[in-house]
Amino acid sequence: LVVTVSGALEAVSLSSSLYSSVDDFRTNSPMHRISLLVESVCWFIYAVVVTLCGKMVYQKISNLPTLSQVRSTAKRNIINKMIIPMVFCGLSYYLRSAWMAADFASRITSPESTFEEGVGYWVGAVWIPTFLPSIMLLYSIRKRDRDTGMAGAEGGGQTSSLLHSNDDGNNPFVSFQHNLQIDDESVL
């Protein structure tokens, strides 16, 4: 929310007639410097929160009493699905925070120079920290259906539905609970 408000204020400041170009705005605007600092701090806080959540999830998983009974491939699947996306998201947020802090520091030390130009900035500060968490979060929430639905596959070519239908009209959450049980059984 703070990053959004900061960006909106920066857009209002940019649209004012005080600056002749975007480069002039980046060089001379105190609002741009404030925005860089706010974004850097907010992305850092977000990265720390993701890191702490990842640590908590890892501790919860490792403290499960039945974890020692789980096959090593299932343990690897649990780690891949839960921890690896958090690690990559946290690293991406740290990377974005570092780029914003470096740009802020360069604006203070030498206002004429900028980190906001060139391929390095766009790849390191924008593309990687945007695409990598998006891809990792999509990977972590996707439904892995082991049934191919092809003729000759297990089940005689019959495809099972991805979502269990709700046969009980009294409890609308039966299908949701059933699908959670299927997911838990496929992981273990």
mmCIF file of C-alpha atoms in Angstrom:
data_model
loop_
_atom_site.group_PDB
_atom_site.id
_atom_site.type_symbol
_atom_site.label_atom_id
_atom_site.label_comp_id
_atom_site.label_asym_id
_atom_site.label_seq_id
_atom_site.Cartn_x
_atom_site.Cartn_y
_atom_site.Cartn_z
ATOM 1 C CA LEU A 1 0.000 0.000 0.000
ATOM 2 C CA VAL A 2 2.831 2.374 0.885
ATOM 3 C CA VAL A 3 4.589 1.652 -2.426
ATOM 4 C CA THR A 4 1.346 2.339 -4.303
ATOM 5 C CA VAL A 5 0.781 5.642 -2.508
ATOM 6 C CA SER A 6 4.403 6.623 -3.087
ATOM 7 C CA GLY A 7 4.104 5.787 -6.780
ATOM 8 C CA ALA A 8 0.878 7.764 -7.083
ATOM 9 C CA LEU A 9 2.459 10.806 -5.445
ATOM 10 C CA GLU A 10 5.455 10.448 -7.728
ATOM 11 C CA ALA A 11 3.144 10.326 -10.773
ATOM 12 C CA VAL A 12 1.366 13.487 -9.619
ATOM 13 C CA SER A 13 4.719 15.190 -9.099
ATOM 14 C CA LEU A 14 5.889 14.088 -12.548
ATOM 15 C CA SER A 15 2.733 15.366 -14.226
ATOM 16 C CA SER A 16 3.224 18.828 -12.794
ATOM 17 C CA SER A 17 4.746 21.373 -15.120
ATOM 18 C CA LEU A 18 7.860 21.809 -12.959
ATOM 19 C CA TYR A 19 9.930 19.318 -14.961
ATOM 20 C CA SER A 20 10.637 19.464 -18.685
ATOM 21 C CA SER A 21 11.329 15.720 -19.107
ATOM 22 C CA VAL A 22 11.442 12.440 -17.235
ATOM 23 C CA ASP A 23 15.240 12.708 -17.013
ATOM 24 C CA ASP A 24 14.897 16.168 -15.484
ATOM 25 C CA PHE A 25 12.369 14.767 -13.007
ATOM 26 C CA ARG A 26 14.691 11.887 -12.033
ATOM 27 C CA THR A 27 17.623 14.256 -11.582
ATOM 28 C CA ASN A 28 15.962 17.149 -9.736
ATOM 29 C CA SER A 29 12.839 15.835 -8.027
ATOM 30 C CA PRO A 30 12.955 15.280 -4.276
ATOM 31 C CA MET A 31 9.776 13.204 -4.652
ATOM 32 C CA HIS A 32 11.674 10.738 -6.843
ATOM 33 C CA ARG A 33 14.356 10.341 -4.177
ATOM 34 C CA ILE A 34 11.728 9.842 -1.485
ATOM 35 C CA SER A 35 9.969 7.298 -3.657
ATOM 36 C CA LEU A 36 13.225 5.362 -4.199
ATOM 37 C CA LEU A 37 13.873 5.288 -0.460
ATOM 38 C CA VAL A 38 10.311 4.254 0.417
ATOM 39 C CA GLU A 39 10.290 1.489 -2.217
ATOM 40 C CA SER A 40 13.676 0.216 -1.097
ATOM 41 C CA VAL A 41 12.597 0.003 2.541
ATOM 42 C CA CYS A 42 9.214 -1.542 1.720
ATOM 43 C CA TRP A 43 10.694 -4.205 -0.582
ATOM 44 C CA PHE A 44 13.282 -5.012 2.083
ATOM 45 C CA ILE A 45 10.571 -5.408 4.729
ATOM 46 C CA TYR A 46 8.602 -7.612 2.356
ATOM 47 C CA ALA A 47 11.694 -9.754 1.707
ATOM 48 C CA VAL A 48 12.288 -10.140 5.439
ATOM 49 C CA VAL A 49 8.656 -11.156 5.977
ATOM 50 C CA VAL A 50 8.896 -13.772 3.198
ATOM 51 C CA THR A 51 12.144 -15.072 4.710
ATOM 52 C CA LEU A 52 10.579 -15.366 8.163
ATOM 53 C CA CYS A 53 7.508 -17.104 6.738
ATOM 54 C CA GLY A 54 9.757 -19.528 4.864
ATOM 55 C CA LYS A 55 11.621 -20.291 8.084
ATOM 56 C CA MET A 56 8.346 -20.867 9.937
ATOM 57 C CA VAL A 57 7.038 -23.187 7.205
ATOM 58 C CA TYR A 58 10.300 -25.140 7.199
ATOM 59 C CA GLN A 59 10.137 -25.541 10.984
ATOM 60 C CA LYS A 60 6.502 -26.667 10.804
ATOM 61 C CA ILE A 61 7.297 -29.219 8.102
ATOM 62 C CA SER A 62 10.389 -30.554 9.862
ATOM 63 C CA ASN A 63 8.522 -30.859 13.190
ATOM 64 C CA LEU A 64 5.773 -33.034 11.768
ATOM 65 C CA PRO A 65 5.806 -36.335 13.652
ATOM 66 C CA THR A 66 5.218 -38.359 10.507
ATOM 67 C CA LEU A 67 7.943 -36.677 8.424
ATOM 68 C CA SER A 68 10.470 -39.395 9.265
ATOM 69 C CA GLN A 69 8.089 -41.968 7.761
ATOM 70 C CA VAL A 70 7.773 -40.109 4.452
ATOM 71 C CA ARG A 71 9.758 -41.311 1.434
ATOM 72 C CA SER A 72 12.652 -39.101 0.356
ATOM 73 C CA THR A 73 10.970 -38.288 -2.983
ATOM 74 C CA ALA A 74 7.874 -37.101 -1.146
ATOM 75 C CA LYS A 75 10.036 -34.973 1.165
ATOM 76 C CA ARG A 76 11.694 -33.450 -1.883
ATOM 77 C CA ASN A 77 8.275 -32.704 -3.397
ATOM 78 C CA ILE A 78 7.166 -31.008 -0.183
ATOM 79 C CA ILE A 79 10.310 -28.895 -0.083
ATOM 80 C CA ASN A 80 10.026 -28.027 -3.784
ATOM 81 C CA LYS A 81 6.409 -26.995 -3.456
ATOM 82 C CA MET A 82 6.668 -25.038 -0.207
ATOM 83 C CA ILE A 83 10.179 -23.768 0.464
ATOM 84 C CA ILE A 84 11.875 -23.220 -2.911
ATOM 85 C CA PRO A 85 9.280 -20.648 -4.117
ATOM 86 C CA MET A 86 9.667 -18.717 -0.873
ATOM 87 C CA VAL A 87 13.450 -18.687 -1.222
ATOM 88 C CA PHE A 88 13.318 -17.362 -4.789
ATOM 89 C CA CYS A 89 10.632 -14.791 -3.936
ATOM 90 C CA GLY A 90 12.611 -13.541 -0.951
ATOM 91 C CA LEU A 91 15.816 -13.289 -3.009
ATOM 92 C CA SER A 92 13.953 -11.396 -5.737
ATOM 93 C CA TYR A 93 12.570 -8.911 -3.239
ATOM 94 C CA TYR A 94 16.034 -8.428 -1.696
ATOM 95 C CA LEU A 95 17.391 -7.825 -5.215
ATOM 96 C CA ARG A 96 14.762 -5.185 -5.990
ATOM 97 C CA SER A 97 15.365 -3.507 -2.638
ATOM 98 C CA ALA A 98 19.120 -3.424 -3.269
ATOM 99 C CA TRP A 99 18.675 -1.835 -6.712
ATOM 100 C CA MET A 100 16.344 0.825 -5.293
ATOM 101 C CA ALA A 101 18.760 1.550 -2.414
ATOM 102 C CA ALA A 102 21.718 1.765 -4.816
ATOM 103 C CA ASP A 103 19.781 4.140 -7.062
ATOM 104 C CA PHE A 104 18.826 6.269 -4.044
ATOM 105 C CA ALA A 105 22.454 6.346 -2.843
ATOM 106 C CA SER A 106 23.706 7.308 -6.310
ATOM 107 C CA ARG A 107 21.139 10.156 -6.416
ATOM 108 C CA ILE A 108 22.511 11.498 -3.141
ATOM 109 C CA THR A 109 26.213 11.161 -3.980
ATOM 110 C CA SER A 110 26.052 12.252 -7.624
ATOM 111 C CA PRO A 111 22.618 13.480 -8.790
ATOM 112 C CA GLU A 112 23.629 13.407 -12.473
ATOM 113 C CA SER A 113 24.202 9.638 -12.537
ATOM 114 C CA THR A 114 21.392 7.122 -12.453
ATOM 115 C CA PHE A 115 20.918 3.401 -12.144
ATOM 116 C CA GLU A 116 17.632 3.639 -14.020
ATOM 117 C CA GLU A 117 19.126 3.333 -17.485
ATOM 118 C CA GLY A 118 20.379 0.410 -19.468
ATOM 119 C CA VAL A 119 19.701 -3.284 -19.641
ATOM 120 C CA GLY A 120 21.267 -4.041 -16.245
ATOM 121 C CA TYR A 121 18.695 -2.003 -14.365
ATOM 122 C CA TRP A 122 15.750 -3.411 -16.291
ATOM 123 C CA VAL A 123 16.896 -6.998 -15.895
ATOM 124 C CA GLY A 124 18.107 -6.735 -12.287
ATOM 125 C CA ALA A 125 15.577 -4.357 -10.779
ATOM 126 C CA VAL A 126 12.451 -4.961 -12.830
ATOM 127 C CA TRP A 127 12.307 -8.152 -14.892
ATOM 128 C CA ILE A 128 13.880 -10.720 -12.541
ATOM 129 C CA PRO A 129 12.137 -9.451 -9.370
ATOM 130 C CA THR A 130 8.812 -9.424 -11.221
ATOM 131 C CA PHE A 131 8.906 -12.566 -13.356
ATOM 132 C CA LEU A 132 10.695 -14.934 -10.974
ATOM 133 C CA PRO A 133 8.252 -14.561 -8.046
ATOM 134 C CA SER A 134 5.307 -14.715 -10.459
ATOM 135 C CA ILE A 135 6.546 -17.932 -12.010
ATOM 136 C CA MET A 136 7.458 -19.462 -8.649
ATOM 137 C CA LEU A 137 4.103 -18.600 -7.074
ATOM 138 C CA LEU A 138 2.226 -19.978 -10.074
ATOM 139 C CA TYR A 139 4.320 -23.143 -9.819
ATOM 140 C CA SER A 140 3.567 -23.533 -6.126
ATOM 141 C CA ILE A 141 -0.210 -23.238 -6.536
ATOM 142 C CA ARG A 142 -0.718 -25.246 -9.675
ATOM 143 C CA LYS A 143 -2.688 -28.449 -9.467
ATOM 144 C CA ARG A 144 -0.638 -31.467 -10.482
ATOM 145 C CA ASP A 145 -3.035 -33.941 -11.961
ATOM 146 C CA ARG A 146 -1.272 -37.290 -12.295
ATOM 147 C CA ASP A 147 -3.999 -38.768 -14.509
ATOM 148 C CA THR A 148 -3.168 -38.111 -18.164
ATOM 149 C CA GLY A 149 -6.629 -38.977 -19.413
ATOM 150 C CA MET A 150 -5.165 -40.722 -22.460
ATOM 151 C CA ALA A 151 -6.432 -44.012 -23.803
ATOM 152 C CA GLY A 152 -4.323 -46.852 -22.497
ATOM 153 C CA ALA A 153 -3.390 -44.949 -19.361
ATOM 154 C CA GLU A 154 -4.294 -46.200 -15.933
ATOM 155 C CA GLY A 155 -8.015 -46.188 -15.390
ATOM 156 C CA GLY A 156 -8.826 -47.483 -18.896
ATOM 157 C CA GLY A 157 -8.762 -44.075 -20.554
ATOM 158 C CA GLN A 158 -11.261 -42.637 -18.105
ATOM 159 C CA THR A 159 -10.435 -39.157 -16.969
ATOM 160 C CA SER A 160 -11.098 -38.221 -13.408
ATOM 161 C CA SER A 161 -12.443 -34.765 -12.853
ATOM 162 C CA LEU A 162 -10.065 -32.220 -11.398
ATOM 163 C CA LEU A 163 -12.653 -31.184 -8.842
ATOM 164 C CA HIS A 164 -14.799 -33.653 -6.962
ATOM 165 C CA SER A 165 -18.468 -32.858 -7.438
ATOM 166 C CA ASN A 166 -20.541 -31.933 -4.440
ATOM 167 C CA ASP A 167 -23.132 -34.656 -3.918
ATOM 168 C CA ASP A 168 -24.297 -33.325 -0.559
ATOM 169 C CA GLY A 169 -26.484 -30.269 -0.993
ATOM 170 C CA ASN A 170 -26.291 -29.466 2.730
ATOM 171 C CA ASN A 171 -22.527 -28.887 2.956
ATOM 172 C CA PRO A 172 -21.026 -26.825 0.118
ATOM 173 C CA PHE A 173 -17.472 -27.419 1.422
ATOM 174 C CA VAL A 174 -17.466 -31.213 1.004
ATOM 175 C CA SER A 175 -15.826 -31.056 -2.423
ATOM 176 C CA PHE A 176 -13.202 -28.587 -1.173
ATOM 177 C CA GLN A 177 -12.363 -30.809 1.801
ATOM 178 C CA HIS A 178 -12.221 -33.892 -0.436
ATOM 179 C CA ASN A 179 -9.803 -32.178 -2.849
ATOM 180 C CA LEU A 180 -7.561 -31.125 0.047
ATOM 181 C CA GLN A 181 -7.437 -34.743 1.191
ATOM 182 C CA ILE A 182 -6.506 -35.877 -2.325
ATOM 183 C CA ASP A 183 -3.693 -33.293 -2.454
ATOM 184 C CA ASP A 184 -2.380 -34.360 0.954
ATOM 185 C CA GLU A 185 -2.428 -38.041 -0.017
ATOM 186 C CA SER A 186 -0.629 -37.418 -3.326
ATOM 187 C CA VAL A 187 2.176 -35.538 -1.546
ATOM 188 C CA LEU A 188 2.700 -38.168 1.141
#
